Amino acid sequence: MSKQIIESHLYNVDLGPRSYDIHIEPGCLSQLGSAMGNIFQSPTRCMIISNITIAPLYLQTVKDSLQQAGWQVSECILPDGERYKTMQSFEQIMDALMQAKLSRNEPVIALGGGVVGDMTGFAASCYRRGIPFIQVPTTVLAQVDSSVGGKTAINHPHGKNMIGAFYQPKLVWIDPLVLNTLEIREVRAGIAEAIKYGLIRDAALFNWMQNNLDSALNLDGHVLSTMIHTSCRHKAEVVMADETEQGMRALLNLGHTFGHAIESMTHYETYLHGEAVAMGTLMAARLSEQLNHAPTGTEDRIRACYQAADLPTSIPSFSADAWLDAMGHDKKNIGSRIRYILLRDIGDAFLAEDVSPDAIRALIASYA
Ligand code: NAD
Ligand code: GLY
């Protein structure tokens, strides 16, 4: 991907006093310092939180940009991986913040993928009852989804993202050029999240993604840029309509009830989040067909798209009891009911609260 061929985009997530901009521009990583001038009256101290993989690639660029703008920068570098999205890493961030003595108005900057972004946001929401934070997402998944909307969390042995808060960033600063160093498997998993917006609310986007998958996988600048800004627009619209997931925002969890169960039953070791969600989406599509909500062939259409993106489409085998137990810990549940996001068609998702355990047993049996 080269710098010349991608345009820049700006969205405002209008949430009243919690409003913020999403800025998408190739090369903008080195401009973060000047952008901070629009948010903070004068530069003081800040902390960049990143991990051992991303820091050697991009920390210095961000640090230089901030220091040139007058910021005193400290850093906290975490181990890399979903398995470190834990209370221990949260404590590591807290210790670093205490040592750096950041005060209430001094920001933390999340430089990384969804893991770093979610943990940094949660730490920012807790430290001194809340300090500002900036999202600088460096994976496709984080650029199309997790950096926008203020869901922050760490995992607990009982379930993924079980400890967290809604806490909006002050700015989302997206440089698509950083995706050049991302492993292709991570690119694919992130593309699954962009396909998700098409499945939930934009059939034309689903068709466009299908037609442009090869270019996206080859990091074609125009295609990636369109994919990121269309995804951010969808995410921003949904978050503005339902910031704390009282209704519509739950639709963004298409594939997650099953996907989170897959991640937890495989101990977060086998599949990337986007891969698990892709498989979970196939299960949701099959369930939608079995319950006569979606036309026959919906699952096949989605599978063809995932296969073209080389995403895993074979559902791992577990007993129905194991599935139901794993899904019983899903955050979207109210009381003992498990809530599912189903499809009426591609581009038309809805929240189903009346799916019986027998329907899930029949679904699981269909994979035997
Ligand atoms: P990740 O943060 O683990 O990043 C994937 C891998 O890519 C890591 O090894 C990371 O170090 C590396 N990496 C990141 N940027 C890189 C770059 N530019 N070049 C080279 N390597 C790079 O995974 P992810 O897919 O970004 O995020 C998954 C997490 O996001 C999960 O924990 C999930 O729960 C969370 N999530 C949150 C939301 C939300 O709304 N908050 C939405 C979706 C997912
Ligand atoms: N990724 C789901 C949400 O932000 O609501």
GROMACS .gro file of C-alpha atoms and ligand atoms in nm:
model
  417
    1MET     CA    1   0.000   0.000   0.000
    2SER     CA    2   0.148   0.334  -0.089
    3LYS     CA    3   0.076   0.672   0.059
    4GLN     CA    4  -0.025   0.849  -0.261
    5ILE     CA    5  -0.327   0.643  -0.358
    6ILE     CA    6  -0.544   0.670  -0.048
    7GLU     CA    7  -0.754   0.967   0.052
    8SER     CA    8  -0.821   1.093   0.404
    9HIS     CA    9  -1.156   1.078   0.583
   10LEU     CA   10  -1.295   1.237   0.896
   11TYR     CA   11  -1.604   1.134   1.092
   12ASN     CA   12  -1.742   1.280   1.409
   13VAL     CA   13  -1.898   1.042   1.657
   14ASP     CA   14  -2.161   1.272   1.804
   15LEU     CA   15  -2.221   1.169   2.163
   16GLY     CA   16  -2.272   1.512   2.318
   17PRO     CA   17  -1.999   1.576   2.575
   18ARG     CA   18  -1.832   1.245   2.480
   19SER     CA   19  -1.809   1.328   2.106
   20TYR     CA   20  -1.487   1.265   1.915
   21ASP     CA   21  -1.337   1.247   1.569
   22ILE     CA   22  -1.224   0.946   1.370
   23HIS     CA   23  -0.943   1.055   1.141
   24ILE     CA   24  -0.833   0.816   0.865
   25GLU     CA   25  -0.527   0.916   0.665
   26PRO     CA   26  -0.224   0.732   0.530
   27GLY     CA   27   0.090   0.848   0.705
   28CYS     CA   28  -0.097   1.028   0.983
   29LEU     CA   29   0.089   0.834   1.255
   30SER     CA   30   0.361   1.099   1.252
   31GLN     CA   31   0.101   1.379   1.285
   32LEU     CA   32  -0.058   1.268   1.611
   33GLY     CA   33   0.127   1.530   1.815
   34SER     CA   34  -0.022   1.822   1.623
   35ALA     CA   35  -0.370   1.664   1.631
   36MET     CA   36  -0.352   1.646   2.010
   37GLY     CA   37  -0.332   2.024   2.009
   38ASN     CA   38  -0.700   2.033   1.905
   39ILE     CA   39  -0.801   1.835   2.213
   40PHE     CA   40  -0.571   1.944   2.493
   41GLN     CA   41  -0.512   2.307   2.586
   42SER     CA   42  -0.140   2.260   2.633
   43PRO     CA   43   0.090   1.959   2.614
   44THR     CA   44   0.190   1.809   2.948
   45ARG     CA   45   0.254   1.443   3.023
   46CYS     CA   46   0.112   1.143   2.838
   47MET     CA   47   0.174   0.770   2.823
   48ILE     CA   48   0.181   0.544   2.518
   49ILE     CA   49   0.062   0.189   2.586
   50SER     CA   50   0.166  -0.069   2.330
   51ASN     CA   51   0.309  -0.420   2.310
   52ILE     CA   52   0.642  -0.588   2.237
   53THR     CA   53   0.553  -0.651   1.870
   54ILE     CA   54   0.415  -0.309   1.777
   55ALA     CA   55   0.651  -0.093   1.982
   56PRO     CA   56   0.965  -0.170   1.776
   57LEU     CA   57   0.771  -0.084   1.459
   58TYR     CA   58   0.581   0.233   1.548
   59LEU     CA   59   0.651   0.359   1.900
   60GLN     CA   60   0.935   0.590   1.799
   61THR     CA   61   0.730   0.760   1.524
   62VAL     CA   62   0.447   0.834   1.765
   63LYS     CA   63   0.683   0.937   2.042
   64ASP     CA   64   0.875   1.175   1.814
   65SER     CA   65   0.552   1.332   1.694
   66LEU     CA   66   0.432   1.388   2.050
   67GLN     CA   67   0.765   1.517   2.178
   68GLN     CA   68   0.792   1.759   1.886
   69ALA     CA   69   0.453   1.896   1.992
   70GLY     CA   70   0.587   1.949   2.344
   71TRP     CA   71   0.457   1.637   2.524
   72GLN     CA   72   0.656   1.458   2.793
   73VAL     CA   73   0.609   1.096   2.690
   74SER     CA   74   0.637   0.781   2.899
   75GLU     CA   75   0.554   0.431   2.783
   76CYS     CA   76   0.419   0.099   2.903
   77ILE     CA   77   0.500  -0.200   2.683
   78LEU     CA   78   0.291  -0.510   2.744
   79PRO     CA   79   0.341  -0.871   2.635
   80ASP     CA   80   0.166  -0.959   2.309
   81GLY     CA   81  -0.151  -1.163   2.279
   82GLU     CA   82  -0.510  -1.220   2.379
   83ARG     CA   83  -0.389  -1.438   2.667
   84TYR     CA   84  -0.238  -1.127   2.823
   85LYS     CA   85  -0.567  -0.935   2.814
   86THR     CA   86  -0.579  -0.996   3.185
   87MET     CA   87  -0.595  -0.846   3.530
   88GLN     CA   88  -0.213  -0.884   3.546
   89SER     CA   89  -0.164  -0.663   3.240
   90PHE     CA   90  -0.420  -0.420   3.379
   91GLU     CA   91  -0.209  -0.402   3.696
   92GLN     CA   92   0.104  -0.349   3.487
   93ILE     CA   93  -0.064  -0.048   3.324
   94MET     CA   94  -0.181   0.082   3.663
   95ASP     CA   95   0.170   0.050   3.807
   96ALA     CA   96   0.315   0.240   3.511
   97LEU     CA   97   0.054   0.515   3.542
   98MET     CA   98   0.120   0.549   3.916
   99GLN     CA   99   0.496   0.563   3.860
  100ALA     CA  100   0.458   0.824   3.586
  101LYS     CA  101   0.219   1.015   3.817
  102LEU     CA  102  -0.019   1.099   3.537
  103SER     CA  103  -0.287   1.337   3.661
  104ARG     CA  104  -0.661   1.349   3.579
  105ASN     CA  105  -0.623   1.547   3.256
  106GLU     CA  106  -0.322   1.368   3.112
  107PRO     CA  107  -0.393   1.113   2.838
  108VAL     CA  108  -0.293   0.758   2.758
  109ILE     CA  109  -0.250   0.656   2.395
  110ALA     CA  110  -0.334   0.302   2.286
  111LEU     CA  111  -0.095   0.206   2.007
  112GLY     CA  112  -0.194  -0.139   1.889
  113GLY     CA  113  -0.469  -0.378   1.794
  114GLY     CA  114  -0.790  -0.456   1.975
  115VAL     CA  115  -0.615  -0.617   2.271
  116VAL     CA  116  -0.404  -0.310   2.351
  117GLY     CA  117  -0.696  -0.078   2.271
  118ASP     CA  118  -0.947  -0.259   2.494
  119MET     CA  119  -0.704  -0.285   2.788
  120THR     CA  120  -0.583   0.074   2.758
  121GLY     CA  121  -0.937   0.205   2.741
  122PHE     CA  122  -1.037   0.008   3.049
  123ALA     CA  123  -0.730   0.124   3.241
  124ALA     CA  124  -0.806   0.484   3.135
  125SER     CA  125  -1.162   0.448   3.263
  126CYS     CA  126  -1.037   0.333   3.606
  127TYR     CA  127  -0.719   0.529   3.675
  128ARG     CA  128  -0.812   0.826   3.895
  129ARG     CA  129  -1.177   0.754   3.801
  130GLY     CA  130  -1.107   0.829   3.438
  131ILE     CA  131  -0.838   0.997   3.231
  132PRO     CA  132  -0.854   1.082   2.858
  133PHE     CA  133  -0.746   0.820   2.606
  134ILE     CA  134  -0.662   0.817   2.237
  135GLN     CA  135  -0.698   0.519   2.008
  136VAL     CA  136  -0.425   0.463   1.748
  137PRO     CA  137  -0.537   0.128   1.603
  138THR     CA  138  -0.281  -0.078   1.412
  139THR     CA  139  -0.476  -0.385   1.296
  140VAL     CA  140  -0.755  -0.412   1.039
  141LEU     CA  141  -0.990  -0.530   1.313
  142ALA     CA  142  -0.907  -0.236   1.535
  143GLN     CA  143  -0.931   0.013   1.247
  144VAL     CA  144  -1.272  -0.112   1.128
  145ASP     CA  145  -1.426  -0.191   1.465
  146SER     CA  146  -1.270  -0.202   1.810
  147SER     CA  147  -1.113   0.146   1.825
  148VAL     CA  148  -1.453   0.313   1.775
  149GLY     CA  149  -1.739   0.302   2.022
  150GLY     CA  150  -1.583   0.291   2.366
  151LYS     CA  151  -1.616  -0.075   2.458
  152THR     CA  152  -1.320  -0.147   2.682
  153ALA     CA  153  -1.240  -0.466   2.872
  154ILE     CA  154  -1.012  -0.736   2.999
  155ASN     CA  155  -1.085  -1.109   3.007
  156HIS     CA  156  -1.160  -1.330   3.307
  157PRO     CA  157  -1.112  -1.709   3.322
  158HIS     CA  158  -1.495  -1.728   3.324
  159GLY     CA  159  -1.533  -1.540   2.999
  160LYS     CA  160  -1.402  -1.296   2.745
  161ASN     CA  161  -1.434  -0.921   2.807
  162MET     CA  162  -1.623  -0.991   3.128
  163ILE     CA  163  -1.461  -0.700   3.316
  164GLY     CA  164  -1.492  -0.368   3.140
  165ALA     CA  165  -1.664  -0.036   3.086
  166PHE     CA  166  -1.814   0.183   2.819
  167TYR     CA  167  -1.557   0.458   2.798
  168GLN     CA  168  -1.517   0.667   2.483
  169PRO     CA  169  -1.181   0.778   2.346
  170LYS     CA  170  -1.111   1.148   2.279
  171LEU     CA  171  -0.983   1.072   1.929
  172VAL     CA  172  -0.942   0.775   1.695
  173TRP     CA  173  -0.635   0.823   1.476
  174ILE     CA  174  -0.614   0.570   1.191
  175ASP     CA  175  -0.310   0.530   0.966
  176PRO     CA  176  -0.384   0.251   0.712
  177LEU     CA  177  -0.015   0.234   0.615
  178VAL     CA  178   0.068   0.053   0.940
  179LEU     CA  179  -0.127  -0.245   0.805
  180ASN     CA  180   0.165  -0.315   0.571
  181THR     CA  181   0.347  -0.495   0.854
  182LEU     CA  182   0.047  -0.697   0.969
  183GLU     CA  183   0.047  -1.074   0.915
  184ILE     CA  184  -0.190  -1.181   0.640
  185ARG     CA  185  -0.387  -1.403   0.878
  186GLU     CA  186  -0.459  -1.095   1.090
  187VAL     CA  187  -0.565  -0.903   0.778
  188ARG     CA  188  -0.814  -1.180   0.693
  189ALA     CA  189  -0.955  -1.186   1.045
  190GLY     CA  190  -1.003  -0.809   1.033
  191ILE     CA  191  -1.172  -0.829   0.695
  192ALA     CA  192  -1.425  -1.068   0.853
  193GLU     CA  193  -1.530  -0.782   1.083
  194ALA     CA  194  -1.581  -0.550   0.785
  195ILE     CA  195  -1.791  -0.817   0.609
  196LYS     CA  196  -1.996  -0.825   0.930
  197TYR     CA  197  -2.129  -0.470   0.873
  198GLY     CA  198  -2.251  -0.584   0.531
  199LEU     CA  199  -2.428  -0.882   0.685
  200ILE     CA  200  -2.589  -0.675   0.959
  201ARG     CA  201  -2.704  -0.362   0.778
  202ASP     CA  202  -2.564  -0.312   0.427
  203ALA     CA  203  -2.618  -0.581   0.162
  204ALA     CA  204  -2.445  -0.361  -0.097
  205LEU     CA  205  -2.132  -0.353   0.123
  206PHE     CA  206  -2.142  -0.734   0.148
  207ASN     CA  207  -2.151  -0.761  -0.233
  208TRP     CA  208  -1.876  -0.499  -0.266
  209MET     CA  209  -1.658  -0.685  -0.015
  210GLN     CA  210  -1.711  -1.008  -0.205
  211ASN     CA  211  -1.605  -0.841  -0.532
  212ASN     CA  212  -1.302  -0.672  -0.378
  213LEU     CA  213  -1.169  -0.941  -0.145
  214ASP     CA  214  -0.854  -1.012  -0.346
  215SER     CA  215  -0.763  -0.645  -0.356
  216ALA     CA  216  -0.829  -0.606   0.016
  217LEU     CA  217  -0.610  -0.907   0.095
  218ASN     CA  218  -0.337  -0.757  -0.123
  219LEU     CA  219  -0.365  -0.435   0.083
  220ASP     CA  220  -0.482  -0.233  -0.217
  221GLY     CA  221  -0.493   0.126  -0.090
  222HIS     CA  222  -0.826   0.233  -0.244
  223VAL     CA  223  -1.008  -0.081  -0.140
  224LEU     CA  224  -0.871  -0.081   0.215
  225SER     CA  225  -0.944   0.287   0.255
  226THR     CA  226  -1.304   0.241   0.136
  227MET     CA  227  -1.343  -0.062   0.361
  228ILE     CA  228  -1.211   0.121   0.669
  229HIS     CA  229  -1.410   0.439   0.622
  230THR     CA  230  -1.734   0.255   0.534
  231SER     CA  231  -1.689   0.036   0.841
  232CYS     CA  232  -1.617   0.335   1.066
  233ARG     CA  233  -1.926   0.510   0.930
  234HIS     CA  234  -2.142   0.208   1.014
  235LYS     CA  235  -1.985   0.171   1.356
  236ALA     CA  236  -2.025   0.541   1.433
  237GLU     CA  237  -2.391   0.540   1.324
  238VAL     CA  238  -2.471   0.243   1.544
  239VAL     CA  239  -2.283   0.380   1.844
  240MET     CA  240  -2.450   0.720   1.810
  241ALA     CA  241  -2.791   0.550   1.805
  242ASP     CA  242  -2.721   0.319   2.100
  243GLU     CA  243  -2.400   0.399   2.287
  244THR     CA  244  -2.443   0.153   2.575
  245GLU     CA  245  -2.604  -0.135   2.386
  246GLN     CA  246  -2.959  -0.109   2.506
  247GLY     CA  247  -3.081  -0.243   2.170
  248MET     CA  248  -2.947  -0.182   1.819
  249ARG     CA  249  -2.577  -0.199   1.911
  250ALA     CA  250  -2.620  -0.564   2.009
  251LEU     CA  251  -2.655  -0.637   1.637
  252LEU     CA  252  -2.281  -0.567   1.601
  253ASN     CA  253  -2.233  -0.889   1.794
  254LEU     CA  254  -2.348  -1.101   1.501
  255GLY     CA  255  -2.154  -1.427   1.527
  256HIS     CA  256  -2.018  -1.338   1.871
  257THR     CA  257  -2.239  -1.560   2.089
  258PHE     CA  258  -2.108  -1.867   1.908
  259GLY     CA  259  -1.770  -1.706   1.831
  260HIS     CA  260  -1.691  -1.625   2.194
  261ALA     CA  261  -1.788  -1.981   2.287
  262ILE     CA  262  -1.546  -2.113   2.023
  263GLU     CA  263  -1.269  -1.891   2.158
  264SER     CA  264  -1.331  -1.997   2.516
  265MET     CA  265  -1.370  -2.370   2.440
  266THR     CA  266  -1.041  -2.362   2.247
  267HIS     CA  267  -0.876  -2.162   2.528
  268TYR     CA  268  -0.807  -1.859   2.303
  269GLU     CA  269  -0.524  -2.058   2.143
  270THR     CA  270  -0.656  -2.190   1.813
  271TYR     CA  271  -0.845  -1.909   1.642
  272LEU     CA  272  -0.811  -1.535   1.610
  273HIS     CA  273  -1.112  -1.336   1.729
  274GLY     CA  274  -1.221  -1.248   1.373
  275GLU     CA  275  -1.188  -1.613   1.267
  276ALA     CA  276  -1.401  -1.730   1.560
  277VAL     CA  277  -1.660  -1.464   1.480
  278ALA     CA  278  -1.667  -1.573   1.115
  279MET     CA  279  -1.744  -1.931   1.219
  280GLY     CA  280  -1.995  -1.802   1.472
  281THR     CA  281  -2.163  -1.602   1.197
  282LEU     CA  282  -2.199  -1.916   0.984
  283MET     CA  283  -2.366  -2.085   1.281
  284ALA     CA  284  -2.599  -1.788   1.329
  285ALA     CA  285  -2.685  -1.800   0.957
  286ARG     CA  286  -2.762  -2.173   0.971
  287LEU     CA  287  -2.975  -2.121   1.282
  288SER     CA  288  -3.158  -1.838   1.104
  289GLU     CA  289  -3.238  -2.074   0.817
  290GLN     CA  290  -3.339  -2.359   1.048
  291LEU     CA  291  -3.581  -2.128   1.231
  292ASN     CA  292  -3.718  -2.005   0.895
  293HIS     CA  293  -3.605  -1.648   0.947
  294ALA     CA  294  -3.363  -1.636   0.653
  295PRO     CA  295  -3.399  -1.773   0.299
  296THR     CA  296  -3.233  -2.104   0.215
  297GLY     CA  297  -2.884  -2.042   0.081
  298THR     CA  298  -2.798  -1.754   0.316
  299GLU     CA  299  -2.535  -1.960   0.500
  300ASP     CA  300  -2.390  -2.084   0.169
  301ARG     CA  301  -2.354  -1.728   0.037
  302ILE     CA  302  -2.169  -1.620   0.351
  303ARG     CA  303  -1.951  -1.932   0.352
  304ALA     CA  304  -1.849  -1.866  -0.010
  305CYS     CA  305  -1.739  -1.515   0.087
  306TYR     CA  306  -1.539  -1.639   0.390
  307GLN     CA  307  -1.381  -1.915   0.183
  308ALA     CA  308  -1.272  -1.659  -0.074
  309ALA     CA  309  -1.108  -1.468   0.212
  310ASP     CA  310  -0.946  -1.794   0.330
  311LEU     CA  311  -1.118  -1.774   0.669
  312PRO     CA  312  -1.189  -2.097   0.859
  313THR     CA  313  -1.537  -2.231   0.790
  314SER     CA  314  -1.533  -2.576   0.958
  315ILE     CA  315  -1.704  -2.550   1.294
  316PRO     CA  316  -1.506  -2.721   1.573
  317SER     CA  317  -1.676  -3.018   1.732
  318PHE     CA  318  -1.802  -2.997   2.092
  319SER     CA  319  -2.103  -3.142   2.269
  320ALA     CA  320  -2.424  -2.938   2.278
  321ASP     CA  321  -2.384  -2.913   2.657
  322ALA     CA  322  -2.037  -2.765   2.615
  323TRP     CA  323  -2.171  -2.507   2.367
  324LEU     CA  324  -2.463  -2.410   2.590
  325ASP     CA  325  -2.238  -2.389   2.894
  326ALA     CA  326  -1.984  -2.171   2.711
  327MET     CA  327  -2.259  -1.945   2.578
  328GLY     CA  328  -2.420  -1.916   2.920
  329HIS     CA  329  -2.138  -1.681   3.009
  330ASP     CA  330  -2.206  -1.438   2.724
  331LYS     CA  331  -2.237  -1.074   2.830
  332LYS     CA  332  -2.543  -1.013   2.611
  333ASN     CA  333  -2.749  -1.254   2.817
  334ILE     CA  334  -3.024  -1.128   3.040
  335GLY     CA  335  -3.083  -1.365   3.331
  336SER     CA  336  -3.058  -1.724   3.210
  337ARG     CA  337  -3.177  -1.653   2.854
  338ILE     CA  338  -2.913  -1.670   2.582
  339ARG     CA  339  -2.964  -1.396   2.323
  340TYR     CA  340  -2.871  -1.454   1.959
  341ILE     CA  341  -2.825  -1.219   1.669
  342LEU     CA  342  -2.992  -1.379   1.367
  343LEU     CA  343  -3.044  -1.282   1.005
  344ARG     CA  344  -3.364  -1.221   0.809
  345ASP     CA  345  -3.139  -1.189   0.507
  346ILE     CA  346  -2.795  -1.060   0.417
  347GLY     CA  347  -2.799  -0.697   0.532
  348ASP     CA  348  -3.082  -0.748   0.782
  349ALA     CA  349  -2.987  -0.872   1.131
  350PHE     CA  350  -3.211  -0.884   1.438
  351LEU     CA  351  -3.193  -0.976   1.806
  352ALA     CA  352  -3.370  -1.302   1.896
  353GLU     CA  353  -3.444  -1.364   2.263
  354ASP     CA  354  -3.667  -1.668   2.224
  355VAL     CA  355  -3.431  -1.931   2.081
  356SER     CA  356  -3.480  -2.251   2.279
  357PRO     CA  357  -3.194  -2.476   2.396
  358ASP     CA  358  -3.356  -2.747   2.178
  359ALA     CA  359  -3.303  -2.530   1.870
  360ILE     CA  360  -2.936  -2.497   1.966
  361ARG     CA  361  -2.910  -2.873   2.020
  362ALA     CA  362  -3.058  -2.927   1.672
  363LEU     CA  363  -2.809  -2.679   1.528
  364ILE     CA  364  -2.513  -2.852   1.696
  365ALA     CA  365  -2.645  -3.192   1.583
  366SER     CA  366  -2.648  -3.068   1.224
  367TYR     CA  367  -2.268  -3.047   1.233
  368ALA     CA  368  -2.224  -3.410   1.343
  369NAD     P1  369  -0.444  -0.804   1.856
  369NAD     O1  370  -0.459  -0.676   1.924
  369NAD     O2  371  -0.401  -0.920   1.935
  369NAD     O3  372  -0.345  -0.785   1.733
  369NAD     C1  373  -0.316  -0.896   1.651
  369NAD     C2  374  -0.166  -0.920   1.637
  369NAD     O4  375  -0.111  -0.827   1.545
  369NAD     C3  376  -0.089  -0.905   1.765
  369NAD     O5  377   0.014  -1.001   1.769
  369NAD     C4  378  -0.031  -0.766   1.752
  369NAD     O6  379   0.086  -0.747   1.829
  369NAD     C5  380   0.000  -0.759   1.605
  369NAD     N1  381   0.001  -0.629   1.544
  369NAD     C6  382  -0.084  -0.526   1.567
  369NAD     N2  383  -0.064  -0.428   1.480
  369NAD     C7  384   0.039  -0.465   1.402
  369NAD     C8  385   0.105  -0.406   1.290
  369NAD     N3  386   0.064  -0.290   1.240
  369NAD     N4  387   0.207  -0.472   1.234
  369NAD     C9  388   0.244  -0.595   1.281
  369NAD     N5  389   0.183  -0.657   1.383
  369NAD    C10  390   0.082  -0.592   1.442
  369NAD     O7  391  -0.581  -0.848   1.783
  369NAD     P2  392  -0.697  -0.765   1.713
  369NAD     O8  393  -0.757  -0.858   1.616
  369NAD     O9  394  -0.654  -0.632   1.670
  369NAD    O10  395  -0.801  -0.742   1.833
  369NAD    C11  396  -0.868  -0.849   1.895
  369NAD    C12  397  -0.923  -0.800   2.026
  369NAD    O11  398  -1.015  -0.694   2.000
  369NAD    C13  399  -0.998  -0.904   2.105
  369NAD    O12  400  -0.954  -0.900   2.238
  369NAD    C14  401  -1.143  -0.859   2.096
  369NAD    O13  402  -1.216  -0.893   2.211
  369NAD    C15  403  -1.129  -0.711   2.082
  369NAD     N6  404  -1.241  -0.645   2.016
  369NAD    C16  405  -1.293  -0.536   2.076
  369NAD    C17  406  -1.397  -0.468   2.015
  369NAD    C18  407  -1.449  -0.343   2.078
  369NAD    O14  408  -1.549  -0.290   2.032
  369NAD     N7  409  -1.385  -0.292   2.180
  369NAD    C19  410  -1.448  -0.512   1.893
  369NAD    C20  411  -1.392  -0.624   1.834
  369NAD    C21  412  -1.287  -0.691   1.897
  370GLY     N1  413  -1.778  -0.471   1.847
  370GLY     C1  414  -1.911  -0.462   1.899
  370GLY     C2  415  -1.943  -0.329   1.957
  370GLY     O1  416  -1.861  -0.242   1.960
  370GLY     O2  417  -2.052  -0.308   2.001
   0.00000   0.00000   0.00000
